[in-house]
Short mmCIF file of C-alpha atoms in Angstrom, two decimals:
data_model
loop_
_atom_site.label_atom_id
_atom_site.label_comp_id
_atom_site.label_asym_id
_atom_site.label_seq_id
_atom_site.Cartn_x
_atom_site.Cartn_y
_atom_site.Cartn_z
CA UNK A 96 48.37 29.87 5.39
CA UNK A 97 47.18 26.82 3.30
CA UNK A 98 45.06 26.95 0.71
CA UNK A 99 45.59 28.20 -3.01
CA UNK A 100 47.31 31.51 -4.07
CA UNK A 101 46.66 33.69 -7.03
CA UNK A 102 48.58 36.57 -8.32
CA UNK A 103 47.73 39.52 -9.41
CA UNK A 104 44.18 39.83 -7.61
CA UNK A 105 43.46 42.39 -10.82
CA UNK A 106 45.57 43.35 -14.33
CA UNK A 107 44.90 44.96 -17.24
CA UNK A 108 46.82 44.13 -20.42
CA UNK A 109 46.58 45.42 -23.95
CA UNK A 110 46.07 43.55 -27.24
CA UNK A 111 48.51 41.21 -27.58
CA UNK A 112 50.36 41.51 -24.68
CA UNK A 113 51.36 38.14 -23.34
CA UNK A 114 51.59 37.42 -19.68
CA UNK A 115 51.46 34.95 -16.76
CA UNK A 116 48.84 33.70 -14.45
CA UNK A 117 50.51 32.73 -11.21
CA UNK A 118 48.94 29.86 -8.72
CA UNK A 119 50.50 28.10 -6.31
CA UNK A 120 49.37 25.80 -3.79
CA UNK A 121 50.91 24.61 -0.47
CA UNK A 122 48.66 21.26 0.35
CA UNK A 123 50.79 19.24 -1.80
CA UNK A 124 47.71 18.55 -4.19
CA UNK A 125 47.79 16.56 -7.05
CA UNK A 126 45.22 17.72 -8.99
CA UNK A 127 45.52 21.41 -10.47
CA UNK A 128 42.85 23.37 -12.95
CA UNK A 129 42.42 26.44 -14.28
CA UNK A 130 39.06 28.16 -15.08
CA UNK A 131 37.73 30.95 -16.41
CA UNK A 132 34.15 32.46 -15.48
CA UNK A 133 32.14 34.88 -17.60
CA UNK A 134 28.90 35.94 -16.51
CA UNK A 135 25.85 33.60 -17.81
CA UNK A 136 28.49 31.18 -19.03
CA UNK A 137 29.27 29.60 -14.99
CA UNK A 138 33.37 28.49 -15.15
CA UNK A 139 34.66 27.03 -17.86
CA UNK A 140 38.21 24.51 -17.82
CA UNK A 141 40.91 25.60 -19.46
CA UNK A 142 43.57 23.48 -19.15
CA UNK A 143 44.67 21.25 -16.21
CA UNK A 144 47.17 18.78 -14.31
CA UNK A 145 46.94 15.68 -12.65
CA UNK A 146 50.71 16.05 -11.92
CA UNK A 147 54.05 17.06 -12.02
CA UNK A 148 55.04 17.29 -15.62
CA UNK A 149 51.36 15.79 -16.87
CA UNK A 150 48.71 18.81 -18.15
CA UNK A 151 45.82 18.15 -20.37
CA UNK A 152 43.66 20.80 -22.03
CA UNK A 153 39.84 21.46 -20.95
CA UNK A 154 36.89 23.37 -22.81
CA UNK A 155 38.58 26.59 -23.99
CA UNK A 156 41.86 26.35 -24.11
CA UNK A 157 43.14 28.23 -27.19
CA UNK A 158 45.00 31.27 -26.63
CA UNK A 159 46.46 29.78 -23.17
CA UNK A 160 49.21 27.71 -22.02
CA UNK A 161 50.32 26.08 -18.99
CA UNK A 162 53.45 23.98 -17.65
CA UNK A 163 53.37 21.95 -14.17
CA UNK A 164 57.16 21.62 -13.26
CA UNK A 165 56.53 20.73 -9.50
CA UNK A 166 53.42 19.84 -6.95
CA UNK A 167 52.88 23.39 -6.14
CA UNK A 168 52.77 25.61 -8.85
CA UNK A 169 50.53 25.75 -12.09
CA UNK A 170 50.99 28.81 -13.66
CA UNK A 171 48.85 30.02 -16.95
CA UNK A 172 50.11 32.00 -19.99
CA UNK A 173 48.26 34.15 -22.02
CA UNK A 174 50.60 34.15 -25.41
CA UNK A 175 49.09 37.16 -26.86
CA UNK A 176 46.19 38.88 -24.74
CA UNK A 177 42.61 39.40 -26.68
CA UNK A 178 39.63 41.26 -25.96
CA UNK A 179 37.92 38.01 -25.36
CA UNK A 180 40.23 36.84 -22.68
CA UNK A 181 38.85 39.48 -20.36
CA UNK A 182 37.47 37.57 -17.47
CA UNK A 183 37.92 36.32 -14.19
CA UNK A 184 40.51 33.18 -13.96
CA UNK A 185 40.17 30.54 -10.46
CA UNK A 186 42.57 28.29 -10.28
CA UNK A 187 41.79 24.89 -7.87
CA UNK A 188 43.42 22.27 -6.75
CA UNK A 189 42.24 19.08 -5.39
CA UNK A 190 43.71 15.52 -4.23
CA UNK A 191 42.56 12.05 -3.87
CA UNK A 192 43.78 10.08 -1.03
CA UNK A 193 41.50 7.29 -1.32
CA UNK A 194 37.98 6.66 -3.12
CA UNK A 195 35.94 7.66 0.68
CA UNK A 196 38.36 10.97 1.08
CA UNK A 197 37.68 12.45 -2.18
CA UNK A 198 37.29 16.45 -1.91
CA UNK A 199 36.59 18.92 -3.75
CA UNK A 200 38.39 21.81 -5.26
CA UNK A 201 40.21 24.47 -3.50
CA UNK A 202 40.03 27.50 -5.47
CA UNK A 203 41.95 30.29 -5.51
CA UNK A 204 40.46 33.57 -4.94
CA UNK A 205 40.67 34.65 -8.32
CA UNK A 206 42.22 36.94 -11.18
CA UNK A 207 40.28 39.88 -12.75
CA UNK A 208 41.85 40.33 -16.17
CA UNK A 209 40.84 43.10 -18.62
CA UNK A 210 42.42 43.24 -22.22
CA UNK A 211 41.79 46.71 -23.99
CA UNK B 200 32.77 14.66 -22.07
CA UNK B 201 30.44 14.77 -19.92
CA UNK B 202 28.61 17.92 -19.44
CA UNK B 203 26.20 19.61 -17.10
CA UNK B 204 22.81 21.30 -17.01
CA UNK B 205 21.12 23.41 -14.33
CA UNK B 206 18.09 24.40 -16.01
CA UNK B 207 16.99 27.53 -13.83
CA UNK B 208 19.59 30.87 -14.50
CA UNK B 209 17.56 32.56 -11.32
CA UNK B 210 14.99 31.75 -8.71
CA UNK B 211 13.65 33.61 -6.03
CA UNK B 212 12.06 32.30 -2.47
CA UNK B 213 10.94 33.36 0.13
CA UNK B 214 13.16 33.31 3.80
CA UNK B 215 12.13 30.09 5.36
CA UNK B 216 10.39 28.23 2.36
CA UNK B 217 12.08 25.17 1.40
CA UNK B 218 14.37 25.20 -1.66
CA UNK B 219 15.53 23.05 -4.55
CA UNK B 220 18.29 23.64 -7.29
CA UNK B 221 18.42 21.52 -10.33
CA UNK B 222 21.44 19.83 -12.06
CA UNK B 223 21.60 17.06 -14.63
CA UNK B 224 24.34 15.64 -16.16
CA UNK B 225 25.58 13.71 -19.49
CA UNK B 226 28.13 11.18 -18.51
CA UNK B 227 28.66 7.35 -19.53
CA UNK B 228 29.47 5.80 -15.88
CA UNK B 229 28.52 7.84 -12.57
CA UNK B 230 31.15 10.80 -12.03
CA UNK B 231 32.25 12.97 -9.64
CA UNK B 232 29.68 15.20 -8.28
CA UNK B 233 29.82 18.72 -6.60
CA UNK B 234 27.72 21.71 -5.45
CA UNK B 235 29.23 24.73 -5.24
CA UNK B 236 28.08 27.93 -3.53
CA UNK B 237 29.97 32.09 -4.95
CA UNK B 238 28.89 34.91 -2.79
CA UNK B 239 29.21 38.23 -5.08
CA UNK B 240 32.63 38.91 -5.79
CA UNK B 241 34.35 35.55 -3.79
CA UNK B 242 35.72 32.67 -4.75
CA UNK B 243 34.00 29.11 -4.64
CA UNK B 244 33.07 27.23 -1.44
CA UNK B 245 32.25 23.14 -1.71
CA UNK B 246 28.95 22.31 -0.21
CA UNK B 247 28.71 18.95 -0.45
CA UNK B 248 29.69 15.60 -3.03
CA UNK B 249 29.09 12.61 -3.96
CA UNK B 250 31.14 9.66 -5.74
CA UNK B 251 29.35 6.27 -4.62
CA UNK B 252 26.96 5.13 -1.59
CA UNK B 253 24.19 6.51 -0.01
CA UNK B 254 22.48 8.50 -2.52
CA UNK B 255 21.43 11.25 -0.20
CA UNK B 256 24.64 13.37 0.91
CA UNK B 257 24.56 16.03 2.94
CA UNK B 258 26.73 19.02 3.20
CA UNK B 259 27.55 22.36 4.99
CA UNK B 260 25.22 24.95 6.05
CA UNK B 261 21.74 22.69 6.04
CA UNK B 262 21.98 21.50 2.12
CA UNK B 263 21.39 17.97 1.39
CA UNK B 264 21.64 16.40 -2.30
CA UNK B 265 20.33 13.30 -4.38
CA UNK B 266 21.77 11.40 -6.94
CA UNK B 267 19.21 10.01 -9.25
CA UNK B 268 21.31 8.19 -11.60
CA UNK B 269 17.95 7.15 -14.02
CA UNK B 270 17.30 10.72 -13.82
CA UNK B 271 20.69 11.44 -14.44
CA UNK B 272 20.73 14.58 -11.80
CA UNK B 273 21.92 16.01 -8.70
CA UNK B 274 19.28 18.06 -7.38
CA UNK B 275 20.25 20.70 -4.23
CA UNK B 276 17.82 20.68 -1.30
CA UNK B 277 17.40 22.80 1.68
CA UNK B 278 14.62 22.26 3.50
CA UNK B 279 14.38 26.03 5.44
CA UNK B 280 16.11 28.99 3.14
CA UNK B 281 18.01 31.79 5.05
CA UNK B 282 18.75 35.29 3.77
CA UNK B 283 22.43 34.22 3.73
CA UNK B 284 21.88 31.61 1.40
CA UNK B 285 21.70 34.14 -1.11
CA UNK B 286 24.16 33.47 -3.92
CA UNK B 287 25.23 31.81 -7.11
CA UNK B 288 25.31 27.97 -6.94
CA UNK B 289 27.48 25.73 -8.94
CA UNK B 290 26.84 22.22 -10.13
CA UNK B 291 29.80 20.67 -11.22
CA UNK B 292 30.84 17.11 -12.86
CA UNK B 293 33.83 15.07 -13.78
CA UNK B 294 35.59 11.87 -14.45
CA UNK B 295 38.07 12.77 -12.65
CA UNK B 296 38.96 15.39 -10.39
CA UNK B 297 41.35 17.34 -13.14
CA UNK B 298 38.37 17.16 -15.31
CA UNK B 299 35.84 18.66 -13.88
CA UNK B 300 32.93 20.60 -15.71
CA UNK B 301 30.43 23.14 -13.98
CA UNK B 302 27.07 24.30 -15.22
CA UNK B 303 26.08 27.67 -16.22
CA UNK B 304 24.95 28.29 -12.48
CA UNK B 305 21.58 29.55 -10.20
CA UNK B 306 21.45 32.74 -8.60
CA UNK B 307 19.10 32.31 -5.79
CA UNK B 308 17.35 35.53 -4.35
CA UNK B 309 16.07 35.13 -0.74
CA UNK B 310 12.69 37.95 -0.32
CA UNK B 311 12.35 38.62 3.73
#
């Protein structure tokens, strides 16, 4: 099916444990982001890509890394997990064909992470 | 950066009154922008957007929007509300698609 794919749907990691965020999309978008969202606080950009090989960092993007070696995937690493990294993580991706096709994003359906 | 404001954290109406959600921006040049609709515990769904042209968009499910760019905002409208509008709504902004930025959101309550 085509749309954007997160894994895990739920983790739980301790303090400074590192892991990775997978996402992977199969509508060979351009465009890739990830967010976080924390209640009160709506989503917030971490990092993102506007290509292959090209990522850029958003709001909050300390403690996280990401890579974009192809189209499809955009995965996000936590380098050592913190209590404050508990949250729920969308990633969305998005394309423009030209300026009258512009969409939105297609987000993922999401990554409940808990650090203890 | 730009950033984005939606000034009311909760509202309440009542099933069939007529509805509108704020959102202003801060941005230089006119951006990309989005409305956004969570139900409890589900991702994001894109209502409607708006990049250049007509100034009144419409989207999905009945919701309209208006740019106002000497206001500076984005304002959601729908003129009848339905229980199953109930849910948290997004306004989001960007210079570009990677760069997007979404306000704090509105949870809408629908009363029978």
């Amino acid at each position: 099916n085509a749309g954007v794919t997160q894994t895990p749907k739920f983790q739980v990691l301790k303090t400074g444990q590192s892991m990775t965020l997978q996402c992977a999309q199969d509508m060979n978008h351009e465009y890739m982001s990830w967010y976080r969202q924390d209640p009160g606080m709506g989503l917030r950009l971490i990092h993102y890509s506007v290509g292959a090989g090209i990522t850029d960092q958003g709001e909050v993007p300390n403690g996280y890394n990401v890579s974009r070696s192809t189209t499809e995937d955009f995965p996000l690493r936590l380098l050592s997990a913190a209590p404050s990294q508990t949250s729920v993580y969308f990633c969305a991706s998005s394309y423009i064909s030209t300026a009258a096709s512009i969409r939105g994003y297609t987000f993922g359906s999401g990554t409940r992470l808990t650090v203890v | 950066a730009q950033s984005v404001t939606q000034p009311d954290i909760h509202i309440t109406v009542s099933e069939g009154a007529s509805l509108e959600l704020r959102c202003n921006y801060s941005y230089g040049a006119t951006p990309y922008l989005f409305w956004y609709v969570q139900s409890p515990g589900q991702g994001l769904q894109l209502l409607l957007k708006y990049f250049s042209g007509d100034t009144l968009v419409q989207g999905i499910k009945g919701f309209e929007a208006e740019f106002k760019r000497s206001q500076s905002s984005f304002n959601l409208r729908k003129p009848s509300v339905h229980w199953s509008d109930a849910a948290e709504y997004f306004c989001a902004v960007g210079a570009s698609l990677g760069d997007m930025r979404f306000g704090a959101g509105t949870r809408l309550t629908v009363k029978p």
